[in-house]
Coordinates of C-alpha atoms in Angstrom, one line a residue:
Chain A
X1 CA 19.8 -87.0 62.1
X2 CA 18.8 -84.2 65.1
X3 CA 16.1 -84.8 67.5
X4 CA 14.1 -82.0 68.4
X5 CA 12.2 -81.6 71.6
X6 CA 8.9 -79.4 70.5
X7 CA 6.5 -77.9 73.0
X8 CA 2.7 -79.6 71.7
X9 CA 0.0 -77.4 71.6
X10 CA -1.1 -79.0 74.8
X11 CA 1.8 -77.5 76.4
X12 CA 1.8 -74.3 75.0
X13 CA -1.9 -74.1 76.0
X14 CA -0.8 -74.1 79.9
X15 CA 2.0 -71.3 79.0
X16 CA -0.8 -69.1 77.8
X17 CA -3.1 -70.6 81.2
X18 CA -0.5 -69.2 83.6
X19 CA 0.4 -66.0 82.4
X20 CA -3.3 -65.2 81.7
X21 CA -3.5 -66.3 85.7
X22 CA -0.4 -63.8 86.8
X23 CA -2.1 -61.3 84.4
X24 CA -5.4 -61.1 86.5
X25 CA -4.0 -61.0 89.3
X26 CA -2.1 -57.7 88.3
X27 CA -5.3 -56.5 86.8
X28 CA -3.8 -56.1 83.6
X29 CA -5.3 -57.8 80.4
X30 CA -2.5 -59.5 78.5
X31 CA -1.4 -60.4 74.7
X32 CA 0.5 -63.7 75.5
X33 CA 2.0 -65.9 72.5
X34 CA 3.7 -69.2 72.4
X35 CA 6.3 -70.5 69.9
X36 CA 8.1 -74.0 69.2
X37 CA 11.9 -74.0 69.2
X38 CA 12.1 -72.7 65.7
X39 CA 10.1 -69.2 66.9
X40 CA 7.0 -70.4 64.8
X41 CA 3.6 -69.4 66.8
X42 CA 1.9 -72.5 68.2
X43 CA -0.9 -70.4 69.8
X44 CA -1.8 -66.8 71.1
X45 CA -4.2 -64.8 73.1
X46 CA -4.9 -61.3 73.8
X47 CA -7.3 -60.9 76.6
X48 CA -10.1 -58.7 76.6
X49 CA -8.5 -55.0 76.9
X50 CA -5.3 -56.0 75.6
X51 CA -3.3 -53.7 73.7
X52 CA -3.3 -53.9 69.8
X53 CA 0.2 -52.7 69.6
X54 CA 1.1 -56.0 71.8
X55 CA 0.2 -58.8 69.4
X56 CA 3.3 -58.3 67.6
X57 CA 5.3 -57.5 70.1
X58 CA 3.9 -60.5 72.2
X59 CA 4.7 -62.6 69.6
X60 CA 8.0 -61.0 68.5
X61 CA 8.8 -61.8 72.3
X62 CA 8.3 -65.3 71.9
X63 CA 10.3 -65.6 69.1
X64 CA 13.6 -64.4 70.7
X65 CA 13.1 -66.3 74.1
X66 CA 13.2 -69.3 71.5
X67 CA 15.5 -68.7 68.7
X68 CA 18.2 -66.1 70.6
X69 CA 17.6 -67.9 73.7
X70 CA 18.1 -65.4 76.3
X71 CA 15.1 -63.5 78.1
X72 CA 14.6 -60.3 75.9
X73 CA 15.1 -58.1 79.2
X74 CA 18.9 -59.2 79.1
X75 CA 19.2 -58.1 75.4
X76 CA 17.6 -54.6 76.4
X77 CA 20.2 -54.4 79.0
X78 CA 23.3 -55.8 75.8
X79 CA 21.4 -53.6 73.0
X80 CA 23.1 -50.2 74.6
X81 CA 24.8 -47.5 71.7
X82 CA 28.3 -48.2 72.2
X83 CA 28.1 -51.9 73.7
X84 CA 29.1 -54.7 71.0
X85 CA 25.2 -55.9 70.9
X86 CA 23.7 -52.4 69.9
X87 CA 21.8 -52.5 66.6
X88 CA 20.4 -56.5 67.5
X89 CA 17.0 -54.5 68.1
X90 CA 16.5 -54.3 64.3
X91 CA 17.7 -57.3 63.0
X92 CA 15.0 -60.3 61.6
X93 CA 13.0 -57.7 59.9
X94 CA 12.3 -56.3 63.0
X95 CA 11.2 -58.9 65.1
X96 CA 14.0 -59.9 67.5
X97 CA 13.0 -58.2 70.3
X98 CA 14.7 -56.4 73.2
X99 CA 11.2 -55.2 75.5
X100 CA 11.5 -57.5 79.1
X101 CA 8.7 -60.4 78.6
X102 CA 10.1 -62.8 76.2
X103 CA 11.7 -66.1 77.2
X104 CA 13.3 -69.3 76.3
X105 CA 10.9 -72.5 77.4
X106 CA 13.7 -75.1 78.2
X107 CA 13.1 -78.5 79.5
X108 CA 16.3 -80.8 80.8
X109 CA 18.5 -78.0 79.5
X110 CA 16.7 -77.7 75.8
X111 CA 15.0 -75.0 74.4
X112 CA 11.6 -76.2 73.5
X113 CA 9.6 -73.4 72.9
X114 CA 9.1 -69.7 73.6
X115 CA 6.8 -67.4 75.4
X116 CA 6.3 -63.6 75.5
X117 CA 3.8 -61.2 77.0
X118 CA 3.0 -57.4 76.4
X119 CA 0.9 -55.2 77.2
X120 CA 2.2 -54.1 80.9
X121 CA 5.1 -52.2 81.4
X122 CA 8.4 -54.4 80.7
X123 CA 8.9 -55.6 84.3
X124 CA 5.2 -56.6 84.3
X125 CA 5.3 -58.5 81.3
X126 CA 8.5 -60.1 82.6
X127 CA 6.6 -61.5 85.7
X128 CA 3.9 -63.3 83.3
X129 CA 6.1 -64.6 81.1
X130 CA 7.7 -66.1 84.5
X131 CA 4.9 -67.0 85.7
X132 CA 3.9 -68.7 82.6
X133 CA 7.0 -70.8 82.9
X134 CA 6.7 -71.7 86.7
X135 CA 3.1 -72.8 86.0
X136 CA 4.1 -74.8 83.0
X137 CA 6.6 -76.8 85.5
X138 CA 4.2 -77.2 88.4
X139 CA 1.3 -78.6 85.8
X140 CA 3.8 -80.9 83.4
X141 CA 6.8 -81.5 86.0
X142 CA 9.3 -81.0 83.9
X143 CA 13.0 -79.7 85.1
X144 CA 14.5 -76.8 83.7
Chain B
X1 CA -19.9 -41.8 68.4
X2 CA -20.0 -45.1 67.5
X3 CA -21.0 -48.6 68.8
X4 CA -19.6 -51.5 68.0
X5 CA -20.1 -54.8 68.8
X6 CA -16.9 -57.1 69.0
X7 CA -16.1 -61.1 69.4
X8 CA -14.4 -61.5 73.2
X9 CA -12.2 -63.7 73.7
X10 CA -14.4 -66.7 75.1
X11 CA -16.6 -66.1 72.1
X12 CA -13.2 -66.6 70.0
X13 CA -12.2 -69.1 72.3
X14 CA -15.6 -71.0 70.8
X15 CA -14.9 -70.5 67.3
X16 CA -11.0 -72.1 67.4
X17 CA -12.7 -75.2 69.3
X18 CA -15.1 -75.9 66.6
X19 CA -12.6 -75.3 64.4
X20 CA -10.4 -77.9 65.7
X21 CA -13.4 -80.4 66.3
X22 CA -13.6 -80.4 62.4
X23 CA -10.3 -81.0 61.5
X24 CA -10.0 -83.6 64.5
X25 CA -12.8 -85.2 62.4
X26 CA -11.2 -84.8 58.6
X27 CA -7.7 -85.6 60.4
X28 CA -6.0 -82.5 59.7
X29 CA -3.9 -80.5 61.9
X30 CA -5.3 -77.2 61.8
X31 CA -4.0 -73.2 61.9
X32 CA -7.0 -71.6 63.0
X33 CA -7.1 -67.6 64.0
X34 CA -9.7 -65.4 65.2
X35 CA -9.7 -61.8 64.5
X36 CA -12.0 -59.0 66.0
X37 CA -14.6 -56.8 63.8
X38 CA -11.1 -54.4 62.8
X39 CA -8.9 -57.3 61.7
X40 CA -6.8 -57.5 64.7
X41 CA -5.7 -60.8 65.9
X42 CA -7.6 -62.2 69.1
X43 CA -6.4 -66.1 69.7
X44 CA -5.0 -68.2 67.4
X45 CA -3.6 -71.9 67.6
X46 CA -1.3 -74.5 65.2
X47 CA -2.6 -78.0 66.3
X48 CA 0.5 -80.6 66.2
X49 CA 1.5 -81.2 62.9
X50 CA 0.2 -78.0 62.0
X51 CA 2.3 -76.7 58.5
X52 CA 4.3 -73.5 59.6
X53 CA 3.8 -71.7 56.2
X54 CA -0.3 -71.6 57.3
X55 CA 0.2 -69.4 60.5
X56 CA 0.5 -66.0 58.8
X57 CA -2.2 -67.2 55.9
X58 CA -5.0 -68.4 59.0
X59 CA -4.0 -64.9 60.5
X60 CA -4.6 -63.2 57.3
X61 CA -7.6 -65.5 55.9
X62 CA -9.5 -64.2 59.3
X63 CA -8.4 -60.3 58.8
X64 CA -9.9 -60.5 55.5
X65 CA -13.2 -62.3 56.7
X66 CA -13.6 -59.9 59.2
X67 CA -12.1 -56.4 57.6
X68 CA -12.8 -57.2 53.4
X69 CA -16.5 -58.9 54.7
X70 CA -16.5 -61.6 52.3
X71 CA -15.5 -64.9 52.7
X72 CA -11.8 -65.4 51.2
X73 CA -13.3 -67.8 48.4
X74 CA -15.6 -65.5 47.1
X75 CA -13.2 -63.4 46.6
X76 CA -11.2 -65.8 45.1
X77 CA -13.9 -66.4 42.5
X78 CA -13.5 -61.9 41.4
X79 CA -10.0 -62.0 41.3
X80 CA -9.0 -63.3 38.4
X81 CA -7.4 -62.1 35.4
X82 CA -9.4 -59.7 33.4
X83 CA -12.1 -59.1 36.3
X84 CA -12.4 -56.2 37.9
X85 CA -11.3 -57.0 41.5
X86 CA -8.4 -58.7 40.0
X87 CA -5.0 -57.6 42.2
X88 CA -7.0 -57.3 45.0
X89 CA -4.5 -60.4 46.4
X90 CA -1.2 -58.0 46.8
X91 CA -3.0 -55.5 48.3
X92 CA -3.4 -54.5 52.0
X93 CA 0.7 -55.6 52.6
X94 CA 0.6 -58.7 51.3
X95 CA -2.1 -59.2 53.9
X96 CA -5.7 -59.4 51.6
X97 CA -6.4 -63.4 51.5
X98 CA -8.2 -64.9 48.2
X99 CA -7.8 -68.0 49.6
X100 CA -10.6 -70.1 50.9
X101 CA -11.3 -70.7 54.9
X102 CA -11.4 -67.2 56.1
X103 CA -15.1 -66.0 56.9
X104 CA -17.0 -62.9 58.3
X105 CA -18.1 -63.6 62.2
X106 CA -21.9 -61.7 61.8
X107 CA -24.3 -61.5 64.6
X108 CA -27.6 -60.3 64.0
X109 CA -26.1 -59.0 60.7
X110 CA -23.5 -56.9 62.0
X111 CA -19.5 -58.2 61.2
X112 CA -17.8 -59.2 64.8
X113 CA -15.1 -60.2 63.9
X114 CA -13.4 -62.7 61.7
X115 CA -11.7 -66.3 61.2
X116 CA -9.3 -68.1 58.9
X117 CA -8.2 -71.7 58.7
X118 CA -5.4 -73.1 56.9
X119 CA -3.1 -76.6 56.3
X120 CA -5.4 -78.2 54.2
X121 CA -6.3 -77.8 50.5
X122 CA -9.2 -74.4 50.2
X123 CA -12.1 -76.8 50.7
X124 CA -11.1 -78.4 53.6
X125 CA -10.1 -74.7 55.0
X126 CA -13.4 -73.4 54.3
X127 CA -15.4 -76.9 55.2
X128 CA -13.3 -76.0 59.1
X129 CA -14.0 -72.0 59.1
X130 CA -17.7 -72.9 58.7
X131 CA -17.8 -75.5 61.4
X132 CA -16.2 -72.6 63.4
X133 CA -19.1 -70.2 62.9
X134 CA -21.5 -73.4 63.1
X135 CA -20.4 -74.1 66.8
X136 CA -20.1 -70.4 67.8
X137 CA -23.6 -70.2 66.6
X138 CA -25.1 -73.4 68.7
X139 CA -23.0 -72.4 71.3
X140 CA -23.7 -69.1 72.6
X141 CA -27.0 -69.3 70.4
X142 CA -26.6 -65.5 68.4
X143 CA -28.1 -65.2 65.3
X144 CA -26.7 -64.8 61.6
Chain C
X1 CA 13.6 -24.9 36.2
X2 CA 9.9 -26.8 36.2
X3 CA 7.0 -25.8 37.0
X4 CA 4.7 -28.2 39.0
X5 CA 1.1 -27.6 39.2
X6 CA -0.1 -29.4 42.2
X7 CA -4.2 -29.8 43.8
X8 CA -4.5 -27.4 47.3
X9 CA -5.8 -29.3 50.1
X10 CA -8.8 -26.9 49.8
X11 CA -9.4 -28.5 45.8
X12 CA -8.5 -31.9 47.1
X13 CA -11.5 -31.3 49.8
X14 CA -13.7 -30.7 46.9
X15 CA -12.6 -34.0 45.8
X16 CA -13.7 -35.8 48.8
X17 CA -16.8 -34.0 48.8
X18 CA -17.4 -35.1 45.3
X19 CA -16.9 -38.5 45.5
X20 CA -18.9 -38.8 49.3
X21 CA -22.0 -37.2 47.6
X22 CA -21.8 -40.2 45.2
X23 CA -21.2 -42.7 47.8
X24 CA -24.4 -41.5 50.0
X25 CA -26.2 -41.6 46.8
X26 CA -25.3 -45.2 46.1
X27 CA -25.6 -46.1 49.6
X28 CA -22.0 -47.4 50.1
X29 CA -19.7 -46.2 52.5
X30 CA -16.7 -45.5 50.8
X31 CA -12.9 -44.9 51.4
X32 CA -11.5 -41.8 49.4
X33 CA -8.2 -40.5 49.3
X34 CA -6.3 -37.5 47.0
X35 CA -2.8 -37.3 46.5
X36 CA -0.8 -34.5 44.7
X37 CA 0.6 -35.2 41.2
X38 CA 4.1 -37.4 43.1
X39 CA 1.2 -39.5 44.3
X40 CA 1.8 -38.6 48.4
X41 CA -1.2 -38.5 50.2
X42 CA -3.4 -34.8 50.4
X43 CA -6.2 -35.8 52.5
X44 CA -8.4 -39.2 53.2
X45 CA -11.3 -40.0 54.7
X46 CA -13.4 -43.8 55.6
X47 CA -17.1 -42.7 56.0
X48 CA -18.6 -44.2 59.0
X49 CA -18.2 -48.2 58.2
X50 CA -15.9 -48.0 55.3
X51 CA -13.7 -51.0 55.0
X52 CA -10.5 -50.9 57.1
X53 CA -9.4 -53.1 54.2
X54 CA -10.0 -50.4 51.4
X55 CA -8.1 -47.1 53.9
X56 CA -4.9 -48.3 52.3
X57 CA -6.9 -49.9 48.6
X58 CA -8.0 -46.1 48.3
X59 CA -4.8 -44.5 49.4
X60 CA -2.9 -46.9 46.4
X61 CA -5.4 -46.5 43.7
X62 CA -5.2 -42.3 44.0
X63 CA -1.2 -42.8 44.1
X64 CA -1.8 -44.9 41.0
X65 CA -3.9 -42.2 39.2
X66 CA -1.5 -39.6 40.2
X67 CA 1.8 -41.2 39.1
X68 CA 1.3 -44.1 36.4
X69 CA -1.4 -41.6 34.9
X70 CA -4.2 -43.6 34.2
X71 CA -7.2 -44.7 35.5
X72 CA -6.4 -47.9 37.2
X73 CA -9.3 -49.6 35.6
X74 CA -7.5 -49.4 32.9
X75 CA -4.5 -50.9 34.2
X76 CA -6.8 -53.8 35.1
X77 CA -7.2 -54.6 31.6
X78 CA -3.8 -54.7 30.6
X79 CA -2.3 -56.5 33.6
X80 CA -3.4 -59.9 32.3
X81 CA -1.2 -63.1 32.3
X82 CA 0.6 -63.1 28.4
X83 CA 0.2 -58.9 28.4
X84 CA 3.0 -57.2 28.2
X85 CA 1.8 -55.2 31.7
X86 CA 1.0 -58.1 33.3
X87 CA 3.0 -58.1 36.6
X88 CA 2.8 -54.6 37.1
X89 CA 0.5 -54.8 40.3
X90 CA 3.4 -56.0 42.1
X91 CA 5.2 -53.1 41.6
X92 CA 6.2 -49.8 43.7
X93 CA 6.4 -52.3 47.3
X94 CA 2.5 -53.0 46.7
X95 CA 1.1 -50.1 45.9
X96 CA 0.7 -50.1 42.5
X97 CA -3.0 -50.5 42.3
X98 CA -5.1 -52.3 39.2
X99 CA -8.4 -52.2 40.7
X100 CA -10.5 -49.7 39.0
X101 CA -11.5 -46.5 41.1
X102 CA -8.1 -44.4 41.0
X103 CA -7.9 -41.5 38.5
X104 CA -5.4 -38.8 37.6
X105 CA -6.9 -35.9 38.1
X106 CA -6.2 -33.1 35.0
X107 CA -6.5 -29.7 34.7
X108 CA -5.7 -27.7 31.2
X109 CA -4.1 -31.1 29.8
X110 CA -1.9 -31.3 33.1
X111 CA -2.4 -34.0 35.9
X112 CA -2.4 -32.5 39.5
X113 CA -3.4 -35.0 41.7
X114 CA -4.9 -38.2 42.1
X115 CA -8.2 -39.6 43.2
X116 CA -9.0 -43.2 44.8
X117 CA -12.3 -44.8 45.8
X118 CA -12.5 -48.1 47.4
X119 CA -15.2 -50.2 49.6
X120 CA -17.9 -51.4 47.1
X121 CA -17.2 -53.0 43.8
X122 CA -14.8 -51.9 41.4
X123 CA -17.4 -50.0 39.1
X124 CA -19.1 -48.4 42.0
X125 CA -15.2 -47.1 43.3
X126 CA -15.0 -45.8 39.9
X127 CA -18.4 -43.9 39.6
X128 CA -17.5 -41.9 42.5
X129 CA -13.9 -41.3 41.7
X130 CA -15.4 -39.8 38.7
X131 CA -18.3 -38.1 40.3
X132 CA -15.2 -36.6 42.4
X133 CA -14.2 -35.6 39.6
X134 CA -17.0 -33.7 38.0
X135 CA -17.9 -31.9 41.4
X136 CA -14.6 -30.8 40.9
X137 CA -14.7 -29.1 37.8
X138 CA -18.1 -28.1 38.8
X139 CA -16.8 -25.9 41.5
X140 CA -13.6 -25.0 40.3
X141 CA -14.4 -24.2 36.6
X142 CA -11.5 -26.2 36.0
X143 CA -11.1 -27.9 32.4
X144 CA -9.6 -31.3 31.9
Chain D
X1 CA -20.2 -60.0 73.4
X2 CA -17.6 -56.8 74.1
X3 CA -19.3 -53.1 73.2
X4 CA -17.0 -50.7 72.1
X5 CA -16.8 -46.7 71.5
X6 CA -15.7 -45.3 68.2
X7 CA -15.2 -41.9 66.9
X8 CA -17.5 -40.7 64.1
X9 CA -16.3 -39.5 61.3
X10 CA -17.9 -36.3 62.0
X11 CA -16.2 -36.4 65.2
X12 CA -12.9 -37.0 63.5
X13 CA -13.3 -33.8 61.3
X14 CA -13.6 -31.7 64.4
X15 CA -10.3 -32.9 65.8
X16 CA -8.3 -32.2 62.3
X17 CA -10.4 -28.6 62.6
X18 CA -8.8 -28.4 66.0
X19 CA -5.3 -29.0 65.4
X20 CA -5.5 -27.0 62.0
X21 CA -6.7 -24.0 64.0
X22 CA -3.7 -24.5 66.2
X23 CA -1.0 -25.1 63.1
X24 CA -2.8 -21.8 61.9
X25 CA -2.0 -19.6 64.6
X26 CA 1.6 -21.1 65.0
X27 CA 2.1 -20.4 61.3
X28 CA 3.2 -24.4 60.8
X29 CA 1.6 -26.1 57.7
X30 CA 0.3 -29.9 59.6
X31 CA -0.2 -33.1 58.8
X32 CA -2.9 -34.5 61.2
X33 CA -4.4 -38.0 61.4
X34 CA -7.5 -39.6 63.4
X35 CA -7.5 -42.9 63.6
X36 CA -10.4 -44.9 65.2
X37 CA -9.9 -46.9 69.0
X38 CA -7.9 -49.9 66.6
X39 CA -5.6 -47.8 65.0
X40 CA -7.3 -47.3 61.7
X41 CA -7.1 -44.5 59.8
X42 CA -10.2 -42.4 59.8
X43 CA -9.2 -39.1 58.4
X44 CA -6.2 -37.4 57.4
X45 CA -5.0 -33.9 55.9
X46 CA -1.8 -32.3 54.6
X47 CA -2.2 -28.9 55.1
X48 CA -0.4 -26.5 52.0
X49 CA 3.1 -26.8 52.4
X50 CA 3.2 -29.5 55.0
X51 CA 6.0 -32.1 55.0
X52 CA 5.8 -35.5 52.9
X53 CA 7.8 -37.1 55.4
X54 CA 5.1 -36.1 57.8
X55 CA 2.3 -38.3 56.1
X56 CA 3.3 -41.3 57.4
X57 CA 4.9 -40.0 60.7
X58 CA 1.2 -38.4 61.5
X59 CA -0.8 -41.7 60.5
X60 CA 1.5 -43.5 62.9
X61 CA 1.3 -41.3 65.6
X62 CA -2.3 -41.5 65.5
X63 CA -2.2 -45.3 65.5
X64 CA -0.1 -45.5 68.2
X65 CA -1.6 -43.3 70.6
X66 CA -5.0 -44.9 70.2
X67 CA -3.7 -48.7 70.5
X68 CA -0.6 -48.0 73.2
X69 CA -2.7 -45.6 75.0
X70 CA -0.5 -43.3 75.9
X71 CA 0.9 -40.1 74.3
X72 CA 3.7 -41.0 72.1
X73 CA 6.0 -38.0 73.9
X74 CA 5.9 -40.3 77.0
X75 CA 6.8 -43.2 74.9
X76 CA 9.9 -40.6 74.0
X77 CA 10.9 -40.9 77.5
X78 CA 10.6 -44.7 78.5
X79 CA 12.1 -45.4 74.6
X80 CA 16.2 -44.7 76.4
X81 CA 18.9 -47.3 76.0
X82 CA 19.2 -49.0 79.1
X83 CA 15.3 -48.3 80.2
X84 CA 13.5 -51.5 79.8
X85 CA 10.9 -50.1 77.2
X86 CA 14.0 -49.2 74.6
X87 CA 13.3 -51.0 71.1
X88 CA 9.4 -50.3 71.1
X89 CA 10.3 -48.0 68.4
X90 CA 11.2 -50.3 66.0
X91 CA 8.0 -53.0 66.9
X92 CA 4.8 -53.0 65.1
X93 CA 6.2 -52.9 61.3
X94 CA 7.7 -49.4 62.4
X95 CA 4.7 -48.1 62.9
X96 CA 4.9 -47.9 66.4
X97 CA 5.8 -43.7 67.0
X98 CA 7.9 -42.6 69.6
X99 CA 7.7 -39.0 68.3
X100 CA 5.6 -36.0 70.5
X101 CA 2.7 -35.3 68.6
X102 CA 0.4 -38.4 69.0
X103 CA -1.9 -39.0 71.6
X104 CA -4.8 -41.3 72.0
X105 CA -8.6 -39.5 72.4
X106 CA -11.0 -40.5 75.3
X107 CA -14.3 -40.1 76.2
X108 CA -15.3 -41.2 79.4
X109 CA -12.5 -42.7 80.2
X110 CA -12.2 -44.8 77.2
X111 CA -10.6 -44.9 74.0
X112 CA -12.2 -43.7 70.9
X113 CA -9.3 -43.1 68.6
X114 CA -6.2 -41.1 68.1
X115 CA -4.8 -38.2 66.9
X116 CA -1.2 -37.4 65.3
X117 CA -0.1 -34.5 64.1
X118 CA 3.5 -33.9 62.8
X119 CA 5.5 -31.5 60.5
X120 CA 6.8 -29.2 63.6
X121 CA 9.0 -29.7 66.0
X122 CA 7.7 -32.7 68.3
X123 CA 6.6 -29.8 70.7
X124 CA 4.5 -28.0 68.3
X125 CA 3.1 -31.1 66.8
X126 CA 1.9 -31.8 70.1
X127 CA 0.8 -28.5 71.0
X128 CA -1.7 -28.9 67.9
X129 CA -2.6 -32.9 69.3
X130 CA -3.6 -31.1 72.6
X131 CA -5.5 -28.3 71.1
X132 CA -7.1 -30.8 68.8
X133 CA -8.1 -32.7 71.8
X134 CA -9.8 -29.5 73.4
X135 CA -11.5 -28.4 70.2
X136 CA -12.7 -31.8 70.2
X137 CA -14.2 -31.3 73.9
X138 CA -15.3 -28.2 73.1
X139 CA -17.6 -28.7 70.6
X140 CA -18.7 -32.1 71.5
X141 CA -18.9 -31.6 75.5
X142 CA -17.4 -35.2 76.0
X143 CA -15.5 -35.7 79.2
X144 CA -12.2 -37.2 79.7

């Protein structure tokens, strides 16, 4: 039988607390969603101003930090025409994303959950998502 | 040009906390979303336990409370075979909830948004969405 | 070779114009759409707080009209569980509508177009696809 | 409580008037869309002889410059493999337009909706999104 370390909703709550943190900082109202390990949204927030077109691309962000468990900036840089990873972009019905701002939640070396961020350009998103992550250590103390 | 009036995301913030207060009380874990007036999600969470297949019907439970204008039961109620509104359920993407626990958010009569509970049986959904709406109301202290 | 006879924009207009003089009449602000005779899309328009849910309800039910070549209220009667039709809202990725308030729109025997009303109930889409309708014919001289 | 701007319908009409006058004088029959600050459609015509293929290619450009807020030519640019925005394309269902043609429509610095337009090249389709834009100004005297 497998046992599956799961971000609680708790946990995914502080995600979405530090990226909404890096987010006003940059001045920039965010759509920020959380996934468990399976890429199922655990919660979700678009701040006041965020895009519309970034709740799903937030989310889709989420789920490939969790389920292809790389950062989604490192597929943009694999999903190139004539590079071996080119076409991932439209795969799961659409929704694995390559747009910087998704990433893999790991704890002890497990992936536990997923977060992703949009509505800035990519590298912005990126430094939420990150931020997201670093707060989410500094509040739970848990090792990468 | 027109003005609208739409649910921020504190104000949705409100309506997922009494939400979850409800199903803390019936001992269900919840999916609770909160769309604004045009259907688009604003926040949503999946309290532990949570069942993954009531993520996309909370979502879409709220779109149609807040977009449709009618809680999802009532329309559950006209779309039956032989009525009139019947088929209304595949419409809209596969997006158009008849199920109960999505609700219009009004204030002063005007539709601000919308929100949609699901994991539990219809009633239970709906007996959540209203406790929502009942806590948004005492809360910030708008009127129907 | 065939010979298509197919609605102008400038005739689908009249359309619209039929069916919005209905809709101000009854009060409701509706969603109307005309397609040509293959059922794509001629023109549309959501009167100031038409239903975001009924844009795409209207666009389906004038497809409908157009290309199954009945009035979709009549669809609504067949498509009953133990019908042979039943099922048939499903159909065409959706947008198969069997809500009444699409009609084909004729001229000399022929259908042309299609018309689609949607925002109030089912009988009030249908009263102003028909009143869409009869402007029509009004201004066109145009017989069924 | 947030307060938000919204084209009119009346306002909408102007803005397909603009880009029609504009698709006249280059002798291109348009499809042009207005969709309202969320995305949603508010108006829509197929001009005589203008593209099917452009129905949906106009509604989407129209969605996406109101909800990504910027014109969907500069979306063209930063949508390269090996630029950190490739693979937006592909988000939002596939609705998301990457296509010259769509832009979003402010007043005051805010905005109100979009227009697409589509049928030409992406140059002329944008060429009739801009003068749809000024038309719009013109006969409103809204700012920017």
């Amino acid at each position: 039988m497998l046992e599956i370390k799961r971000l609680s909703l708790a946990e995914a709550a502080i995600l979405i607390e530090g990226s909404r943190r890096k987010a006003d900082e940059l001045g920039i109202p965010m759509c920020t969603a959380v996934t468990d390990e399976s890429g199922h949204l655990i919660t979700f927030e678009r701040m006041d101003g965020g895009k519309v077109s970034s709740i799903s691309i937030a989310i889709d962000k989420a789920f490939t930090g969790a389920v292809a468990r790389k950062g989604t900036h490192v597929y943009n840089q694999l999903c190139v025409p004539g590079k071996g990873t080119f076409g991932i972009h439209v795969t799961n019905g659409g929704h694995f994303s390559i747009i910087g701002g998704g990433l893999p939640v790991t704890v002890n070396g497990t992936i536990v959950g997923g977060v992703g961020v949009s509505s800035g350009t990519a590298d912005e998103d990126l430094l939420c998502a990150e931020a997201a992550i670093d707060y989410f250590r500094q509040q739970t103390g848990f090792a990468e």
